[in-house]
Amino acid sequence: MGNQLASVILSGVRRTYASSGGDVHAVNDVDLEVADGEFIVLMGTSGSGKTTLLNLIGGLDRASAGRLEVLGEDLAGLSEARLARLRMISIGFVFQELNLLPELTLQENVALPLEGSGVTRAEARRRADEALVRVGLSGLGPRFPDEVSGGQQQRAAIARAVVGERRLMLADEPTGALDSATGAQVMKTLRDLCDSGVTAIVSTHNPANAEYADRVVRMQDGRIVEITAGSSFTSGQSA
Ligand SMILES: Nc1ncnc2c1ncn2[C@@H]1O[C@H](COP(=O)(O)OP(=O)(O)OP(=O)(O)O)[C@@H](O)[C@H]1O
Ligand SMILES: [Mg+2]
């Protein structure tokens, strides 16, 4: 499960929304440490706080209280500009759908975060091709998103999430729009990347996806209510 370094350390993290019906504690006093290279599957019923938690870890949203340390940075101490830079250089996001820009090829989509970070266009494209190979899409770089399958589109989104030096991937229901066989391929791709050192936190409604995880974190009403070893961690023993 990777080495001892922690990629993500959350302590007492809360996100409270003021709504017409009173305060909503979308994330409520969450503590979690994720090791470098670990694969976490986040489960829980609709409204349990999975998306809110992923957005906090990725710096897309700010916590109401508590401490978030991501890749060695205390997020509360970062300006918006430094947060944006951390996201661009180090963190990849994958969503349920519409991950790719339709007017760009897969290679151009994957290269996008690098072009914003100052590498030359040729170097960005070379690294994009490398990332496409890592997710099993070698040769598909010149295609446009509507010229490949839904599963291939998600794997391209995963390539973009890990392109260059990016080591932390946050995925919100990445298999939600896919049939189960295609979803399994996408989860396997994520598993392989974690085995090569990427850290992934992946939300899902599908209990079968626990099979790929090192640990399964279950949320309910904004809290972590259970953490169990995934099948990948127990390798054959019952969890
Ligand atoms: N902008 C907002 N304003 C008020 N409440 C919100 C807001 N965003 C989320 N919530 C509430 O926070 C709680 C957690 O929502 P969240 O989207 O994190 O759940 P989730 O586990 O991702 O659900 P799903 O499985 O349906 O995607 C829910 O009660 C939701 O209604
Ligand atoms: Mg959600």
Tab-separated table of C-alpha atoms and ligand atoms in Angstrom:
chain	number	residue	atom	x	y	z
A	1	MET	CA	0.000	0.000	0.000
A	2	GLY	CA	2.768	2.481	-0.766
A	3	ASN	CA	5.178	3.875	1.779
A	4	GLN	CA	4.650	5.644	5.084
A	5	LEU	CA	4.303	9.150	3.621
A	6	ALA	CA	0.804	10.546	3.877
A	7	SER	CA	-0.584	12.235	0.782
A	8	VAL	CA	-3.649	13.525	2.573
A	9	ILE	CA	-4.197	14.206	6.274
A	10	LEU	CA	-7.615	15.427	7.404
A	11	SER	CA	-8.393	16.262	10.994
A	12	GLY	CA	-11.670	17.564	12.319
A	13	VAL	CA	-12.708	18.682	8.842
A	14	ARG	CA	-16.156	20.237	8.489
A	15	ARG	CA	-18.094	21.880	5.701
A	16	THR	CA	-21.328	23.483	6.771
A	17	TYR	CA	-23.789	25.052	4.332
A	18	ALA	CA	-26.325	27.601	5.466
A	19	SER	CA	-29.605	26.691	3.796
A	20	SER	CA	-33.209	27.826	4.160
A	21	GLY	CA	-33.984	24.811	6.371
A	22	GLY	CA	-31.024	25.525	8.705
A	23	ASP	CA	-27.369	24.500	8.639
A	24	VAL	CA	-26.421	21.413	6.625
A	25	HIS	CA	-23.340	19.600	7.915
A	26	ALA	CA	-22.266	18.156	4.562
A	27	VAL	CA	-18.926	17.026	6.033
A	28	ASN	CA	-18.914	16.727	9.780
A	29	ASP	CA	-15.736	16.217	11.806
A	30	VAL	CA	-13.849	13.956	9.421
A	31	ASP	CA	-10.443	12.502	10.304
A	32	LEU	CA	-8.588	10.509	7.649
A	33	GLU	CA	-5.014	9.776	6.633
A	34	VAL	CA	-4.329	8.525	3.143
A	35	ALA	CA	-0.921	7.008	2.460
A	36	ASP	CA	1.140	7.740	-0.625
A	37	GLY	CA	0.125	5.199	-3.290
A	38	GLU	CA	-3.037	4.168	-1.516
A	39	PHE	CA	-6.341	3.493	-3.299
A	40	ILE	CA	-9.322	4.659	-1.235
A	41	VAL	CA	-12.889	3.903	-2.302
A	42	LEU	CA	-15.438	6.288	-0.808
A	43	MET	CA	-18.938	4.865	-0.379
A	44	GLY	CA	-22.182	6.106	1.137
A	45	THR	CA	-25.750	6.901	0.225
A	46	SER	CA	-26.723	9.953	-1.786
A	47	GLY	CA	-26.147	13.106	0.248
A	48	SER	CA	-23.677	11.470	2.653
A	49	GLY	CA	-20.934	13.979	1.772
A	50	LYS	CA	-18.672	12.212	-0.746
A	51	THR	CA	-18.570	14.981	-3.348
A	52	THR	CA	-18.167	17.666	-0.705
A	53	LEU	CA	-15.222	15.795	0.813
A	54	LEU	CA	-13.506	15.302	-2.564
A	55	ASN	CA	-13.969	18.996	-3.385
A	56	LEU	CA	-12.399	19.976	-0.063
A	57	ILE	CA	-9.398	17.679	-0.552
A	58	GLY	CA	-8.911	19.023	-4.072
A	59	GLY	CA	-9.096	22.640	-2.996
A	60	LEU	CA	-12.220	23.336	-5.059
A	61	ASP	CA	-14.019	24.283	-1.852
A	62	ARG	CA	-12.837	25.592	1.517
A	63	ALA	CA	-13.478	23.841	4.834
A	64	SER	CA	-15.578	25.590	7.503
A	65	ALA	CA	-13.303	24.117	10.189
A	66	GLY	CA	-10.522	21.619	10.705
A	67	ARG	CA	-7.189	20.977	9.052
A	68	LEU	CA	-6.473	19.642	5.575
A	69	GLU	CA	-2.935	18.763	4.605
A	70	VAL	CA	-2.619	17.724	0.962
A	71	LEU	CA	0.737	16.728	-0.537
A	72	GLY	CA	2.486	18.484	2.328
A	73	GLU	CA	0.534	21.755	2.010
A	74	ASP	CA	-1.813	23.129	4.645
A	75	LEU	CA	-4.697	24.154	2.390
A	76	ALA	CA	-6.092	26.816	4.729
A	77	GLY	CA	-2.799	28.694	4.481
A	78	LEU	CA	-2.783	28.863	0.674
A	79	SER	CA	-3.981	31.868	-1.303
A	80	GLU	CA	-6.443	31.201	-4.147
A	81	ALA	CA	-3.570	31.551	-6.618
A	82	ARG	CA	-1.349	29.006	-4.820
A	83	LEU	CA	-4.318	26.662	-4.455
A	84	ALA	CA	-4.992	26.912	-8.193
A	85	ARG	CA	-1.329	26.140	-8.875
A	86	LEU	CA	-1.373	23.100	-6.556
A	87	ARG	CA	-4.437	21.817	-8.430
A	88	MET	CA	-2.850	22.356	-11.829
A	89	ILE	CA	0.537	20.815	-11.010
A	90	SER	CA	-0.281	18.061	-8.559
A	91	ILE	CA	-3.950	17.061	-8.408
A	92	GLY	CA	-6.108	15.418	-11.073
A	93	PHE	CA	-9.898	15.314	-11.067
A	94	VAL	CA	-12.156	12.830	-12.816
A	95	PHE	CA	-15.934	13.270	-12.789
A	96	GLN	CA	-18.856	11.090	-13.781
A	97	GLU	CA	-19.056	12.535	-17.291
A	98	LEU	CA	-18.138	15.454	-19.544
A	99	ASN	CA	-14.514	15.275	-18.490
A	100	LEU	CA	-13.037	16.062	-21.893
A	101	LEU	CA	-13.268	19.092	-24.149
A	102	PRO	CA	-15.037	17.826	-27.294
A	103	GLU	CA	-13.167	20.107	-29.697
A	104	LEU	CA	-9.728	18.802	-28.615
A	105	THR	CA	-8.177	15.412	-29.403
A	106	LEU	CA	-7.492	12.981	-26.554
A	107	GLN	CA	-3.815	13.933	-26.701
A	108	GLU	CA	-4.626	17.663	-26.536
A	109	ASN	CA	-7.036	17.089	-23.647
A	110	VAL	CA	-4.426	15.156	-21.684
A	111	ALA	CA	-1.714	17.727	-22.443
A	112	LEU	CA	-3.846	20.657	-21.284
A	113	PRO	CA	-2.749	20.852	-17.612
A	114	LEU	CA	0.901	20.746	-18.685
A	115	GLU	CA	0.559	23.540	-21.227
A	116	GLY	CA	-0.755	25.759	-18.484
A	117	SER	CA	2.219	24.912	-16.273
A	118	GLY	CA	4.966	26.199	-18.540
A	119	VAL	CA	6.356	23.173	-20.428
A	120	THR	CA	6.684	23.468	-24.198
A	121	ARG	CA	3.892	22.219	-26.401
A	122	ALA	CA	6.043	19.433	-27.852
A	123	GLU	CA	7.050	18.238	-24.376
A	124	ALA	CA	3.433	18.425	-23.175
A	125	ARG	CA	2.335	16.244	-26.080
A	126	ARG	CA	5.118	13.745	-25.458
A	127	ARG	CA	4.091	13.403	-21.815
A	128	ALA	CA	0.427	13.194	-22.827
A	129	ASP	CA	1.245	10.247	-25.083
A	130	GLU	CA	3.102	8.623	-22.175
A	131	ALA	CA	0.058	9.059	-19.928
A	132	LEU	CA	-2.221	7.620	-22.624
A	133	VAL	CA	0.003	4.535	-22.808
A	134	ARG	CA	-0.231	4.139	-19.014
A	135	VAL	CA	-4.023	3.867	-19.215
A	136	GLY	CA	-4.006	1.501	-22.189
A	137	LEU	CA	-4.867	4.036	-24.897
A	138	SER	CA	-1.678	4.049	-26.929
A	139	GLY	CA	-2.375	5.223	-30.478
A	140	LEU	CA	-5.700	6.897	-29.644
A	141	GLY	CA	-4.197	10.359	-29.028
A	142	PRO	CA	-5.298	11.827	-32.388
A	143	ARG	CA	-8.971	10.843	-31.889
A	144	PHE	CA	-11.627	13.206	-30.657
A	145	PRO	CA	-13.689	12.229	-27.591
A	146	ASP	CA	-16.779	11.394	-29.686
A	147	GLU	CA	-14.659	8.966	-31.720
A	148	VAL	CA	-13.931	6.654	-28.746
A	149	SER	CA	-16.082	4.670	-26.296
A	150	GLY	CA	-17.317	5.979	-22.941
A	151	GLY	CA	-14.801	3.821	-21.098
A	152	GLN	CA	-11.969	5.070	-23.302
A	153	GLN	CA	-13.080	8.652	-22.623
A	154	GLN	CA	-12.891	7.989	-18.880
A	155	ARG	CA	-9.447	6.431	-19.241
A	156	ALA	CA	-8.318	9.536	-21.165
A	157	ALA	CA	-9.668	11.663	-18.302
A	158	ILE	CA	-7.622	9.491	-15.934
A	159	ALA	CA	-4.542	10.006	-18.136
A	160	ARG	CA	-5.065	13.758	-17.848
A	161	ALA	CA	-5.407	13.378	-14.065
A	162	VAL	CA	-1.979	11.706	-13.789
A	163	VAL	CA	-0.119	13.430	-16.628
A	164	GLY	CA	3.393	14.650	-15.870
A	165	GLU	CA	4.184	14.709	-12.167
A	166	ARG	CA	0.611	14.530	-10.890
A	167	ARG	CA	0.383	12.006	-8.071
A	168	LEU	CA	-3.032	12.561	-6.461
A	169	MET	CA	-6.226	11.661	-8.263
A	170	LEU	CA	-9.690	12.526	-6.988
A	171	ALA	CA	-12.495	10.814	-8.868
A	172	ASP	CA	-16.195	11.424	-8.236
A	173	GLU	CA	-18.329	8.535	-9.529
A	174	PRO	CA	-15.997	7.913	-12.491
A	175	THR	CA	-17.869	4.707	-13.394
A	176	GLY	CA	-21.374	6.064	-12.752
A	177	ALA	CA	-22.199	6.560	-16.425
A	178	LEU	CA	-20.636	3.267	-17.593
A	179	ASP	CA	-21.945	-0.292	-17.888
A	180	SER	CA	-20.496	-2.675	-15.318
A	181	ALA	CA	-17.904	-4.341	-17.579
A	182	THR	CA	-16.576	-0.972	-18.780
A	183	GLY	CA	-16.668	0.374	-15.232
A	184	ALA	CA	-14.565	-2.588	-14.100
A	185	GLN	CA	-11.943	-1.755	-16.746
A	186	VAL	CA	-11.794	1.817	-15.493
A	187	MET	CA	-11.383	0.646	-11.872
A	188	LYS	CA	-8.642	-1.755	-12.965
A	189	THR	CA	-6.856	1.140	-14.693
A	190	LEU	CA	-7.022	3.137	-11.449
A	191	ARG	CA	-5.715	0.140	-9.484
A	192	ASP	CA	-2.739	-0.250	-11.832
A	193	LEU	CA	-1.877	3.445	-11.477
A	194	CYS	CA	-1.944	3.161	-7.679
A	195	ASP	CA	0.377	0.182	-7.937
A	196	SER	CA	2.780	2.504	-9.781
A	197	GLY	CA	2.642	5.123	-7.011
A	198	VAL	CA	-0.407	7.307	-7.730
A	199	THR	CA	-2.727	8.000	-4.782
A	200	ALA	CA	-6.452	7.785	-5.597
A	201	ILE	CA	-9.620	8.664	-3.717
A	202	VAL	CA	-12.619	7.480	-5.688
A	203	SER	CA	-16.307	7.798	-4.830
A	204	THR	CA	-18.748	5.178	-6.072
A	205	HIS	CA	-22.226	3.800	-5.497
A	206	ASN	CA	-21.211	0.378	-6.778
A	207	PRO	CA	-20.219	-2.031	-3.944
A	208	ALA	CA	-18.397	-4.204	-6.496
A	209	ASN	CA	-15.802	-1.433	-6.834
A	210	ALA	CA	-14.593	-2.139	-3.287
A	211	GLU	CA	-12.692	-5.016	-4.846
A	212	TYR	CA	-10.050	-2.659	-6.221
A	213	ALA	CA	-9.417	-0.622	-3.078
A	214	ASP	CA	-6.817	-0.792	-0.341
A	215	ARG	CA	-9.418	0.658	2.033
A	216	VAL	CA	-13.124	1.380	1.781
A	217	VAL	CA	-14.315	4.475	3.633
A	218	ARG	CA	-18.054	4.588	4.283
A	219	MET	CA	-19.781	7.927	4.908
A	220	GLN	CA	-23.167	8.688	6.407
A	221	ASP	CA	-24.605	12.140	7.167
A	222	GLY	CA	-21.226	13.784	6.597
A	223	ARG	CA	-19.305	11.481	8.912
A	224	ILE	CA	-17.006	8.536	8.333
A	225	VAL	CA	-18.866	5.634	9.941
A	226	GLU	CA	-16.699	2.707	8.853
A	227	ILE	CA	-13.298	2.000	7.328
A	228	THR	CA	-12.659	-1.530	6.086
A	229	ALA	CA	-9.895	-3.199	4.128
A	230	GLY	CA	-10.736	-3.554	0.422
A	231	SER	CA	-10.362	-6.933	-1.270
A	232	SER	CA	-7.184	-5.784	-2.931
A	233	PHE	CA	-5.575	-5.288	0.475
A	234	THR	CA	-6.681	-8.650	1.924
A	235	SER	CA	-5.739	-10.417	-1.344
A	236	GLY	CA	-8.010	-13.404	-1.081
A	237	GLN	CA	-8.938	-13.399	2.600
A	238	SER	CA	-12.453	-12.321	3.434
A	239	ALA	CA	-12.647	-8.669	4.493
B	1	LIG	N1	-24.247	24.132	-2.136
B	1	LIG	C1	-24.932	23.475	-1.213
B	1	LIG	N2	-25.784	24.113	-0.376
B	1	LIG	C2	-26.466	23.463	0.581
B	1	LIG	N3	-26.341	22.139	0.817
B	1	LIG	C3	-25.502	21.448	0.019
B	1	LIG	C4	-24.763	22.058	-1.030
B	1	LIG	N4	-24.006	21.103	-1.641
B	1	LIG	C5	-24.273	19.943	-0.995
B	1	LIG	N5	-25.187	20.148	-0.011
B	1	LIG	C6	-25.695	19.132	0.924
B	1	LIG	O1	-24.596	18.511	1.537
B	1	LIG	C7	-24.847	17.128	1.723
B	1	LIG	C8	-23.742	16.310	1.081
B	1	LIG	O2	-23.825	16.452	-0.336
B	1	LIG	P1	-22.811	15.712	-1.319
B	1	LIG	O3	-23.084	16.240	-2.669
B	1	LIG	O4	-21.446	15.851	-0.781
B	1	LIG	O5	-23.275	14.188	-1.184
B	1	LIG	P2	-22.819	12.907	-2.010
B	1	LIG	O6	-22.448	11.857	-1.019
B	1	LIG	O7	-21.808	13.295	-3.030
B	1	LIG	O8	-24.184	12.478	-2.745
B	1	LIG	P3	-24.394	11.744	-4.171
B	1	LIG	O9	-24.088	10.288	-3.930
B	1	LIG	O10	-25.849	11.978	-4.452
B	1	LIG	O11	-23.509	12.391	-5.172
B	1	LIG	C9	-26.245	16.873	1.165
B	1	LIG	O12	-27.146	16.921	2.224
B	1	LIG	C10	-26.437	18.033	0.229
B	1	LIG	O13	-27.815	18.333	0.090
B	2	MG	MG	-21.764	13.202	-5.103
